Amino acid sequence: MFQKSLRMSGKGSVGIVGSGLIGKSWAMIFASVGYEVKLFDVEPSQVSTALENIKSELLEFEEAGTLRGTLPAVEQGKLITGTSSLKDCVQDAIYIQECVPENLELKIKVWTEIDGLVDETTILGSSTSCIVPSLISEKLKNRERFIVAHPCNPPYHTPMVELVPAPWTNQETRDTTRELMSAIGQGPVSLSRELPGFVLNRIQYALLNECWRLIRDGIVSPQDLDVVMKDGMGMRYALMGPMETIHLNADGTQNYCDRYGETIFNVSSDSGPVPTGWKQESEADRAEVAALHAALCETVPLEKLYERRVWRDKGLAALGKLKRDLAKSAKDE
Ligand code: NAI
């Protein structure tokens, strides 16, 4: 029923609950392809700040040639409005993207309120980074239309989203959310079931664990390790994932495994357990974290973090444009 209404009604309204960093970004993404967006926050001043920032960022992106979508920045901005009423935000929405802070009790409270306001076709999406959807949605009466839609940060410049169903999320919700995310240019990654860390953070944590071990054991400095990623592997990964990379690094995946499989198995078996430093329970753990922090502060002092984030986001925007241009020229060939 939902799929039908989405397809028949054309662009509808999307409700964004929570207008912080992630909510603001989702609003811009939906507006970029013509959806009307209603932004709600428990803190009304947050909504006004978000609306102001959205308008200026859209203009800035337009000037830099990194604006998403085809509508002019001013038109995109007009599609996003604020509201001080949760009901107004979610009622009649075809899709809701909740972006409140990462706290299970708060998420359950907010969703319980939304649950009583929506009609029986609205899809209910949460941006949660780490909470499995069953924990948030178990008691909702509309739980079969609940799904996690977890973006990468900053979502506007990292166009992907993980779609994580609860055991009771129906197939129509899984399929329609995937279609919707494709339509807004946020490349969907569908998980067959929920699991801690979803996919993105499981990969990120595996990588971080190896980095931690190599630095802790004095094999490499944090700065040199970052060079391996940003000027080595990361250059490739900005264009293709690790699976396509291995396919290309030999004569196909079978050949890659024939050539390197045993080495990979042996090296990986030498990797060691998850570093206890993450938990900071012992003096030694805390000393490891302090040393790592101090080393990173040499690269980016804390007072320069904001400046460096702005630099990163500009770089990501330019990279996104390059990737879109490459995809377009490949299509034209
Ligand atoms: P944030 O702290 O920037 O924004 C949260 C907003 O929610 C604030 O404006 C706050 O006033 C509002 N809020 C609090 N209680 C509310 C309520 N009851 N009703 C409506 N609004 C309420 O947080 P951020 O970073 O935007 O994160 C939001 C969600 O997105 C979290 O679940 C987080 O895990 C997830 N996420 C965050 C990423 C990140 O790197 N920041 C990346 C991907 C997902």
mmCIF file of C-alpha atoms and ligand atoms in Angstrom:
data_model
loop_
_atom_site.group_PDB
_atom_site.id
_atom_site.type_symbol
_atom_site.label_atom_id
_atom_site.label_comp_id
_atom_site.label_asym_id
_atom_site.label_seq_id
_atom_site.Cartn_x
_atom_site.Cartn_y
_atom_site.Cartn_z
ATOM 1 C CA MET A 1 0.000 0.000 0.000
ATOM 2 C CA PHE A 2 2.793 2.402 0.880
ATOM 3 C CA GLN A 3 4.705 1.711 -2.305
ATOM 4 C CA LYS A 4 1.607 2.493 -4.293
ATOM 5 C CA SER A 5 0.950 5.780 -2.504
ATOM 6 C CA LEU A 6 4.592 6.842 -2.862
ATOM 7 C CA ARG A 7 4.610 6.130 -6.563
ATOM 8 C CA MET A 8 1.207 7.637 -7.234
ATOM 9 C CA SER A 9 1.565 10.822 -5.219
ATOM 10 C CA GLY A 10 4.967 11.799 -6.644
ATOM 11 C CA LYS A 11 6.993 13.888 -4.230
ATOM 12 C CA GLY A 12 5.473 14.014 -0.799
ATOM 13 C CA SER A 13 6.471 15.381 2.540
ATOM 14 C CA VAL A 14 9.254 13.972 4.713
ATOM 15 C CA GLY A 15 9.416 14.579 8.469
ATOM 16 C CA ILE A 16 12.795 15.040 10.134
ATOM 17 C CA VAL A 17 12.757 14.745 13.928
ATOM 18 C CA GLY A 18 15.855 16.315 15.513
ATOM 19 C CA SER A 19 17.577 19.122 13.648
ATOM 20 C CA GLY A 20 21.202 18.727 14.763
ATOM 21 C CA LEU A 21 24.129 17.740 12.578
ATOM 22 C CA ILE A 22 22.494 14.696 10.987
ATOM 23 C CA GLY A 23 18.903 15.980 10.789
ATOM 24 C CA LYS A 24 20.046 19.116 8.966
ATOM 25 C CA SER A 25 21.975 17.042 6.458
ATOM 26 C CA TRP A 26 19.041 14.669 5.790
ATOM 27 C CA ALA A 27 16.783 17.690 5.218
ATOM 28 C CA MET A 28 19.125 18.997 2.513
ATOM 29 C CA ILE A 29 19.410 15.567 0.889
ATOM 30 C CA PHE A 30 15.624 15.068 0.611
ATOM 31 C CA ALA A 31 15.098 18.624 -0.638
ATOM 32 C CA SER A 32 17.806 18.189 -3.273
ATOM 33 C CA VAL A 33 15.481 15.986 -5.310
ATOM 34 C CA GLY A 34 12.291 17.914 -4.616
ATOM 35 C CA TYR A 35 10.785 16.474 -1.420
ATOM 36 C CA GLU A 36 9.070 18.871 0.942
ATOM 37 C CA VAL A 37 10.773 18.580 4.314
ATOM 38 C CA LYS A 38 9.417 19.472 7.753
ATOM 39 C CA LEU A 39 12.033 19.867 10.430
ATOM 40 C CA PHE A 40 11.140 19.473 14.118
ATOM 41 C CA ASP A 41 13.262 19.766 17.246
ATOM 42 C CA VAL A 42 12.411 19.732 20.932
ATOM 43 C CA GLU A 43 14.562 22.873 21.102
ATOM 44 C CA PRO A 44 12.906 25.442 18.761
ATOM 45 C CA SER A 45 16.072 27.561 18.494
ATOM 46 C CA GLN A 46 17.803 24.507 17.011
ATOM 47 C CA VAL A 47 15.326 24.537 14.123
ATOM 48 C CA SER A 48 15.913 28.222 13.357
ATOM 49 C CA THR A 49 19.694 27.732 13.502
ATOM 50 C CA ALA A 50 19.439 24.666 11.254
ATOM 51 C CA LEU A 51 17.299 26.557 8.714
ATOM 52 C CA GLU A 52 19.764 29.452 8.607
ATOM 53 C CA ASN A 53 22.737 27.116 8.200
ATOM 54 C CA ILE A 54 20.942 25.118 5.508
ATOM 55 C CA LYS A 55 20.258 28.220 3.427
ATOM 56 C CA SER A 56 23.834 29.466 3.596
ATOM 57 C CA GLU A 57 25.354 26.001 3.009
ATOM 58 C CA LEU A 58 23.167 25.379 -0.038
ATOM 59 C CA LEU A 59 24.314 28.665 -1.572
ATOM 60 C CA GLU A 60 27.926 27.884 -0.741
ATOM 61 C CA PHE A 61 27.665 24.437 -2.366
ATOM 62 C CA GLU A 62 25.990 25.935 -5.421
ATOM 63 C CA GLU A 63 28.851 28.375 -5.819
ATOM 64 C CA ALA A 64 31.427 25.603 -5.422
ATOM 65 C CA GLY A 65 29.604 23.383 -7.928
ATOM 66 C CA THR A 66 29.006 20.712 -5.289
ATOM 67 C CA LEU A 67 25.253 21.188 -4.783
ATOM 68 C CA ARG A 68 23.311 17.920 -5.018
ATOM 69 C CA GLY A 69 20.263 17.604 -7.264
ATOM 70 C CA THR A 70 19.210 19.745 -10.161
ATOM 71 C CA LEU A 71 17.070 22.407 -8.480
ATOM 72 C CA PRO A 72 18.720 25.778 -7.717
ATOM 73 C CA ALA A 73 19.860 26.248 -4.107
ATOM 74 C CA VAL A 74 17.139 28.819 -3.361
ATOM 75 C CA GLU A 75 14.408 26.430 -4.568
ATOM 76 C CA GLN A 76 15.840 23.592 -2.491
ATOM 77 C CA GLY A 77 15.923 25.856 0.566
ATOM 78 C CA LYS A 78 12.247 26.789 0.084
ATOM 79 C CA LEU A 79 11.274 23.113 0.318
ATOM 80 C CA ILE A 80 12.541 22.910 3.904
ATOM 81 C CA THR A 81 10.391 24.409 6.644
ATOM 82 C CA GLY A 82 10.558 24.256 10.404
ATOM 83 C CA THR A 83 7.776 23.381 12.810
ATOM 84 C CA SER A 84 7.375 23.456 16.575
ATOM 85 C CA SER A 85 4.798 20.666 16.465
ATOM 86 C CA LEU A 86 5.802 17.012 16.262
ATOM 87 C CA LYS A 87 2.325 16.229 14.960
ATOM 88 C CA ASP A 88 2.702 18.712 12.121
ATOM 89 C CA CYS A 89 6.121 17.232 11.295
ATOM 90 C CA VAL A 90 5.089 13.579 11.066
ATOM 91 C CA GLN A 91 1.419 13.569 10.142
ATOM 92 C CA ASP A 92 0.868 12.849 6.455
ATOM 93 C CA ALA A 93 4.610 12.313 5.922
ATOM 94 C CA ILE A 94 5.482 9.503 3.537
ATOM 95 C CA TYR A 95 8.707 8.941 5.452
ATOM 96 C CA ILE A 96 10.142 9.999 8.815
ATOM 97 C CA GLN A 97 13.835 10.238 9.572
ATOM 98 C CA GLU A 98 14.471 10.455 13.301
ATOM 99 C CA CYS A 99 17.760 12.127 14.256
ATOM 100 C CA VAL A 100 17.637 12.621 18.035
ATOM 101 C CA PRO A 101 20.708 11.896 20.227
ATOM 102 C CA GLU A 102 22.021 8.353 20.545
ATOM 103 C CA ASN A 103 20.230 7.296 23.713
ATOM 104 C CA LEU A 104 17.920 4.276 23.800
ATOM 105 C CA GLU A 105 15.446 5.650 26.366
ATOM 106 C CA LEU A 106 15.126 8.912 24.442
ATOM 107 C CA LYS A 107 14.686 7.125 21.112
ATOM 108 C CA ILE A 108 11.950 4.897 22.607
ATOM 109 C CA LYS A 109 10.191 7.939 24.086
ATOM 110 C CA VAL A 110 10.303 9.890 20.817
ATOM 111 C CA TRP A 111 9.167 6.911 18.747
ATOM 112 C CA THR A 112 6.317 6.126 21.112
ATOM 113 C CA GLU A 113 5.049 9.676 20.558
ATOM 114 C CA ILE A 114 5.474 9.444 16.780
ATOM 115 C CA ASP A 115 3.785 6.036 16.745
ATOM 116 C CA GLY A 116 0.560 7.593 18.002
ATOM 117 C CA LEU A 117 0.566 10.317 15.345
ATOM 118 C CA VAL A 118 1.349 8.602 12.047
ATOM 119 C CA ASP A 119 -1.009 6.953 9.617
ATOM 120 C CA GLU A 120 -0.679 3.377 8.497
ATOM 121 C CA THR A 121 1.464 3.985 5.446
ATOM 122 C CA THR A 122 4.314 6.134 6.773
ATOM 123 C CA ILE A 123 7.743 4.539 6.872
ATOM 124 C CA LEU A 124 9.601 5.080 10.135
ATOM 125 C CA GLY A 125 13.374 5.495 9.764
ATOM 126 C CA SER A 126 15.961 6.047 12.503
ATOM 127 C CA SER A 127 19.479 7.435 11.985
ATOM 128 C CA THR A 128 20.863 5.527 14.974
ATOM 129 C CA SER A 129 24.535 4.606 14.612
ATOM 130 C CA CYS A 130 24.651 1.658 16.968
ATOM 131 C CA ILE A 131 21.286 0.751 18.494
ATOM 132 C CA VAL A 132 19.709 -2.294 16.847
ATOM 133 C CA PRO A 133 16.193 -1.520 15.546
ATOM 134 C CA SER A 134 14.431 -4.217 17.605
ATOM 135 C CA LEU A 135 15.402 -2.420 20.838
ATOM 136 C CA ILE A 136 13.821 0.848 19.687
ATOM 137 C CA SER A 137 10.729 -0.499 17.952
ATOM 138 C CA GLU A 138 9.660 -3.599 19.903
ATOM 139 C CA LYS A 139 6.592 -1.999 21.499
ATOM 140 C CA LEU A 140 5.481 0.218 18.598
ATOM 141 C CA LYS A 141 2.128 -0.563 17.005
ATOM 142 C CA ASN A 142 3.575 0.369 13.607
ATOM 143 C CA ARG A 143 6.757 -1.621 14.160
ATOM 144 C CA GLU A 144 6.485 -3.530 10.886
ATOM 145 C CA ARG A 145 7.288 -0.235 9.109
ATOM 146 C CA PHE A 146 10.292 0.618 11.314
ATOM 147 C CA ILE A 147 13.800 0.451 9.860
ATOM 148 C CA VAL A 148 17.206 1.889 10.690
ATOM 149 C CA ALA A 149 18.581 4.157 7.964
ATOM 150 C CA HIS A 150 22.096 4.849 9.211
ATOM 151 C CA PRO A 151 24.123 7.416 7.255
ATOM 152 C CA CYS A 152 27.842 8.032 7.279
ATOM 153 C CA ASN A 153 29.036 11.419 8.554
ATOM 154 C CA PRO A 154 28.736 13.985 6.946
ATOM 155 C CA PRO A 155 25.734 12.457 5.128
ATOM 156 C CA TYR A 156 25.483 15.187 2.478
ATOM 157 C CA HIS A 157 28.991 14.403 1.252
ATOM 158 C CA THR A 158 29.089 10.648 1.888
ATOM 159 C CA PRO A 159 26.156 9.424 -0.192
ATOM 160 C CA MET A 160 25.405 6.044 1.361
ATOM 161 C CA VAL A 161 23.001 4.650 3.943
ATOM 162 C CA GLU A 162 22.774 1.321 5.740
ATOM 163 C CA LEU A 163 19.260 -0.091 5.947
ATOM 164 C CA VAL A 164 18.882 -2.359 8.945
ATOM 165 C CA PRO A 165 15.567 -4.153 9.520
ATOM 166 C CA ALA A 166 14.204 -5.388 12.836
ATOM 167 C CA PRO A 167 12.978 -9.000 12.755
ATOM 168 C CA TRP A 168 9.406 -7.689 12.228
ATOM 169 C CA THR A 169 10.187 -5.078 9.550
ATOM 170 C CA ASN A 170 8.081 -6.098 6.564
ATOM 171 C CA GLN A 171 9.467 -6.685 3.099
ATOM 172 C CA GLU A 172 7.560 -3.765 1.615
ATOM 173 C CA THR A 173 9.244 -1.351 4.044
ATOM 174 C CA ARG A 174 12.677 -2.817 3.265
ATOM 175 C CA ASP A 175 12.097 -2.518 -0.503
ATOM 176 C CA THR A 176 10.422 0.882 -0.500
ATOM 177 C CA THR A 177 13.031 2.462 1.758
ATOM 178 C CA ARG A 178 15.723 1.127 -0.546
ATOM 179 C CA GLU A 179 13.940 2.667 -3.548
ATOM 180 C CA LEU A 180 13.512 5.964 -1.734
ATOM 181 C CA MET A 181 17.171 6.125 -0.728
ATOM 182 C CA SER A 182 18.263 5.387 -4.297
ATOM 183 C CA ALA A 183 15.941 8.131 -5.516
ATOM 184 C CA ILE A 184 17.515 10.719 -3.199
ATOM 185 C CA GLY A 185 21.028 9.650 -4.217
ATOM 186 C CA GLN A 186 21.943 8.019 -0.898
ATOM 187 C CA GLY A 187 23.294 4.655 -2.106
ATOM 188 C CA PRO A 188 21.438 2.033 -0.054
ATOM 189 C CA VAL A 189 23.132 -0.940 1.580
ATOM 190 C CA SER A 190 20.512 -3.482 2.712
ATOM 191 C CA LEU A 191 21.296 -5.778 5.632
ATOM 192 C CA SER A 192 19.334 -9.030 5.818
ATOM 193 C CA ARG A 193 19.109 -8.787 9.613
ATOM 194 C CA GLU A 194 20.174 -6.595 12.514
ATOM 195 C CA LEU A 195 23.529 -7.124 14.247
ATOM 196 C CA PRO A 196 25.654 -4.936 16.532
ATOM 197 C CA GLY A 197 27.613 -2.254 14.635
ATOM 198 C CA PHE A 198 25.684 -2.947 11.415
ATOM 199 C CA VAL A 199 28.193 -3.165 8.529
ATOM 200 C CA LEU A 200 29.925 0.208 8.465
ATOM 201 C CA ASN A 201 31.013 0.223 12.082
ATOM 202 C CA ARG A 202 31.995 -3.455 12.091
ATOM 203 C CA ILE A 203 34.417 -2.710 9.246
ATOM 204 C CA GLN A 204 35.540 0.540 10.840
ATOM 205 C CA TYR A 205 36.187 -1.155 14.191
ATOM 206 C CA ALA A 206 38.122 -4.061 12.618
ATOM 207 C CA LEU A 207 40.359 -1.512 10.924
ATOM 208 C CA LEU A 208 40.750 0.572 14.080
ATOM 209 C CA ASN A 209 41.697 -2.507 16.110
ATOM 210 C CA GLU A 210 44.581 -3.328 13.773
ATOM 211 C CA CYS A 211 45.666 0.343 13.725
ATOM 212 C CA TRP A 212 45.638 0.423 17.512
ATOM 213 C CA ARG A 213 47.746 -2.746 17.790
ATOM 214 C CA LEU A 214 50.333 -1.487 15.281
ATOM 215 C CA ILE A 215 50.680 1.871 17.054
ATOM 216 C CA ARG A 216 50.609 0.417 20.572
ATOM 217 C CA ASP A 217 53.328 -2.092 19.683
ATOM 218 C CA GLY A 218 55.547 0.686 18.338
ATOM 219 C CA ILE A 219 55.534 -0.638 14.765
ATOM 220 C CA VAL A 220 54.412 2.635 13.228
ATOM 221 C CA SER A 221 53.547 6.165 14.329
ATOM 222 C CA PRO A 222 49.916 7.359 14.157
ATOM 223 C CA GLN A 223 50.961 9.923 11.535
ATOM 224 C CA ASP A 224 52.631 7.343 9.268
ATOM 225 C CA LEU A 225 49.707 4.977 9.718
ATOM 226 C CA ASP A 226 47.358 7.687 8.470
ATOM 227 C CA VAL A 227 49.539 8.052 5.367
ATOM 228 C CA VAL A 228 48.901 4.362 4.571
ATOM 229 C CA MET A 229 45.186 5.053 4.488
ATOM 230 C CA LYS A 230 44.892 8.551 3.039
ATOM 231 C CA ASP A 231 47.591 8.317 0.351
ATOM 232 C CA GLY A 232 47.534 4.571 -0.200
ATOM 233 C CA MET A 233 44.507 2.369 0.398
ATOM 234 C CA GLY A 234 42.128 5.273 0.809
ATOM 235 C CA MET A 235 42.876 6.553 -2.696
ATOM 236 C CA ARG A 236 41.581 3.274 -4.095
ATOM 237 C CA TYR A 237 38.745 2.950 -1.617
ATOM 238 C CA ALA A 238 37.404 6.354 -2.639
ATOM 239 C CA LEU A 239 36.718 4.783 -6.019
ATOM 240 C CA MET A 240 35.934 1.155 -5.255
ATOM 241 C CA GLY A 241 35.438 -1.068 -2.236
ATOM 242 C CA PRO A 242 37.826 -3.713 -0.913
ATOM 243 C CA MET A 243 36.037 -6.521 -2.736
ATOM 244 C CA GLU A 244 36.339 -4.965 -6.174
ATOM 245 C CA THR A 245 39.890 -3.954 -5.252
ATOM 246 C CA ILE A 246 40.991 -7.571 -4.737
ATOM 247 C CA HIS A 247 39.250 -8.560 -7.958
ATOM 248 C CA LEU A 248 41.341 -5.992 -9.844
ATOM 249 C CA ASN A 249 44.589 -6.600 -7.940
ATOM 250 C CA ALA A 250 44.938 -10.028 -9.541
ATOM 251 C CA ASP A 251 43.277 -11.722 -12.460
ATOM 252 C CA GLY A 252 39.966 -11.848 -10.644
ATOM 253 C CA THR A 253 38.982 -12.881 -7.145
ATOM 254 C CA GLN A 254 39.739 -16.602 -7.633
ATOM 255 C CA ASN A 255 43.256 -15.773 -8.779
ATOM 256 C CA TYR A 256 43.680 -13.300 -5.884
ATOM 257 C CA CYS A 257 42.757 -16.011 -3.368
ATOM 258 C CA ASP A 258 44.994 -18.563 -5.103
ATOM 259 C CA ARG A 259 47.928 -16.163 -4.957
ATOM 260 C CA TYR A 260 47.453 -14.433 -1.617
ATOM 261 C CA GLY A 261 44.910 -16.454 0.355
ATOM 262 C CA GLU A 262 47.362 -18.383 2.507
ATOM 263 C CA THR A 263 49.405 -15.270 3.300
ATOM 264 C CA ILE A 264 46.273 -13.369 4.250
ATOM 265 C CA PHE A 265 45.193 -16.207 6.511
ATOM 266 C CA ASN A 266 48.590 -16.440 8.212
ATOM 267 C CA VAL A 267 49.061 -12.670 8.689
ATOM 268 C CA SER A 268 45.506 -12.296 9.982
ATOM 269 C CA SER A 269 46.007 -15.123 12.454
ATOM 270 C CA ASP A 270 48.902 -13.084 13.908
ATOM 271 C CA SER A 271 46.749 -10.012 14.534
ATOM 272 C CA GLY A 272 45.939 -10.528 18.201
ATOM 273 C CA PRO A 273 42.913 -9.824 20.387
ATOM 274 C CA VAL A 274 40.810 -6.674 20.564
ATOM 275 C CA PRO A 275 42.885 -4.016 22.381
ATOM 276 C CA THR A 276 41.673 -3.502 25.943
ATOM 277 C CA GLY A 277 42.661 0.166 25.616
ATOM 278 C CA TRP A 278 39.193 0.948 24.280
ATOM 279 C CA LYS A 279 37.689 0.183 27.685
ATOM 280 C CA GLN A 280 40.188 2.293 29.661
ATOM 281 C CA GLU A 281 39.779 0.096 32.726
ATOM 282 C CA SER A 282 43.423 -0.204 33.787
ATOM 283 C CA GLU A 283 46.215 2.347 34.252
ATOM 284 C CA ALA A 284 47.986 0.840 31.234
ATOM 285 C CA ASP A 285 44.858 1.243 29.091
ATOM 286 C CA ARG A 286 44.451 4.861 30.124
ATOM 287 C CA ALA A 287 48.124 5.551 29.422
ATOM 288 C CA GLU A 288 47.705 4.102 25.909
ATOM 289 C CA VAL A 289 44.763 6.384 25.197
ATOM 290 C CA ALA A 290 46.582 9.416 26.610
ATOM 291 C CA ALA A 291 49.640 8.724 24.429
ATOM 292 C CA LEU A 292 47.508 8.278 21.325
ATOM 293 C CA HIS A 293 45.558 11.448 22.064
ATOM 294 C CA ALA A 294 48.757 13.452 22.578
ATOM 295 C CA ALA A 295 50.202 12.158 19.303
ATOM 296 C CA LEU A 296 47.081 13.134 17.355
ATOM 297 C CA CYS A 297 46.993 16.562 19.005
ATOM 298 C CA GLU A 298 50.411 17.182 17.468
ATOM 299 C CA THR A 299 48.805 16.772 14.061
ATOM 300 C CA VAL A 300 45.574 18.616 14.846
ATOM 301 C CA PRO A 301 45.486 20.626 18.111
ATOM 302 C CA LEU A 302 42.041 20.611 19.711
ATOM 303 C CA GLU A 303 41.499 24.307 18.951
ATOM 304 C CA LYS A 304 41.952 23.536 15.245
ATOM 305 C CA LEU A 305 39.395 20.700 15.092
ATOM 306 C CA TYR A 306 36.589 22.842 13.676
ATOM 307 C CA GLU A 307 38.843 24.314 10.982
ATOM 308 C CA ARG A 308 40.050 20.844 10.030
ATOM 309 C CA ARG A 309 36.457 19.522 9.824
ATOM 310 C CA VAL A 310 35.544 22.354 7.458
ATOM 311 C CA TRP A 311 38.589 21.491 5.340
ATOM 312 C CA ARG A 312 37.584 17.806 5.343
ATOM 313 C CA ASP A 313 34.013 18.553 4.305
ATOM 314 C CA LYS A 314 35.162 20.792 1.456
ATOM 315 C CA GLY A 315 37.496 18.055 0.285
ATOM 316 C CA LEU A 316 34.724 15.460 0.492
ATOM 317 C CA ALA A 317 32.416 17.712 -1.508
ATOM 318 C CA ALA A 318 35.063 18.111 -4.220
ATOM 319 C CA LEU A 319 35.697 14.365 -4.213
ATOM 320 C CA GLY A 320 31.972 13.717 -4.528
ATOM 321 C CA LYS A 321 31.835 16.008 -7.538
ATOM 322 C CA LEU A 322 34.799 14.239 -9.119
ATOM 323 C CA LYS A 323 33.101 10.865 -8.609
ATOM 324 C CA ARG A 324 29.832 12.113 -10.109
ATOM 325 C CA ASP A 325 31.734 13.537 -13.098
ATOM 326 C CA LEU A 326 33.603 10.236 -13.560
ATOM 327 C CA ALA A 327 30.343 8.272 -13.418
ATOM 328 C CA LYS A 328 28.759 10.641 -15.923
ATOM 329 C CA SER A 329 31.626 10.426 -18.392
ATOM 330 C CA ALA A 330 31.641 6.607 -18.076
ATOM 331 C CA LYS A 331 27.907 6.648 -18.922
ATOM 332 C CA ASP A 332 28.455 8.959 -21.888
ATOM 333 C CA GLU A 333 31.204 6.763 -23.366
HETATM 334 P P1 NAI B 1 22.961 16.225 17.527
HETATM 335 O O1 NAI B 1 23.200 16.284 18.998
HETATM 336 O O2 NAI B 1 23.781 17.090 16.622
HETATM 337 O O3 NAI B 1 21.417 16.540 17.213
HETATM 338 C C1 NAI B 1 20.369 15.956 17.929
HETATM 339 C C2 NAI B 1 19.185 16.916 17.894
HETATM 340 O O4 NAI B 1 18.053 16.246 18.466
HETATM 341 C C3 NAI B 1 19.409 18.194 18.697
HETATM 342 O O5 NAI B 1 19.123 19.324 17.904
HETATM 343 C C4 NAI B 1 18.433 18.068 19.863
HETATM 344 O O6 NAI B 1 17.893 19.316 20.311
HETATM 345 C C5 NAI B 1 17.344 17.207 19.241
HETATM 346 N N1 NAI B 1 16.491 16.505 20.209
HETATM 347 C C6 NAI B 1 16.790 16.048 21.435
HETATM 348 N N2 NAI B 1 15.705 15.479 21.996
HETATM 349 C C7 NAI B 1 14.702 15.581 21.095
HETATM 350 C C8 NAI B 1 13.340 15.197 21.098
HETATM 351 N N3 NAI B 1 12.784 14.581 22.146
HETATM 352 N N4 NAI B 1 12.589 15.463 20.015
HETATM 353 C C9 NAI B 1 13.136 16.110 18.941
HETATM 354 N N5 NAI B 1 14.411 16.511 18.893
HETATM 355 C C10 NAI B 1 15.194 16.237 19.953
HETATM 356 O O7 NAI B 1 23.124 14.679 17.135
HETATM 357 P P2 NAI B 1 23.508 14.078 15.704
HETATM 358 O O8 NAI B 1 24.992 13.965 15.607
HETATM 359 O O9 NAI B 1 22.758 14.795 14.659
HETATM 360 O O10 NAI B 1 22.974 12.557 15.856
HETATM 361 C C11 NAI B 1 21.621 12.223 15.667
HETATM 362 C C12 NAI B 1 21.522 10.718 15.415
HETATM 363 O O11 NAI B 1 22.266 10.385 14.235
HETATM 364 C C13 NAI B 1 22.099 9.846 16.533
HETATM 365 O O12 NAI B 1 21.333 8.687 16.686
HETATM 366 C C14 NAI B 1 23.480 9.486 16.003
HETATM 367 O O13 NAI B 1 23.977 8.271 16.524
HETATM 368 C C15 NAI B 1 23.187 9.350 14.523
HETATM 369 N N6 NAI B 1 24.354 9.500 13.670
HETATM 370 C C16 NAI B 1 25.322 10.434 13.986
HETATM 371 C C17 NAI B 1 26.461 10.531 13.214
HETATM 372 C C18 NAI B 1 27.525 11.516 13.561
HETATM 373 O O14 NAI B 1 28.678 11.319 13.175
HETATM 374 N N7 NAI B 1 27.187 12.603 14.249
HETATM 375 C C19 NAI B 1 26.661 9.684 12.020
HETATM 376 C C20 NAI B 1 25.531 8.789 11.719
HETATM 377 C C21 NAI B 1 24.448 8.704 12.553
#
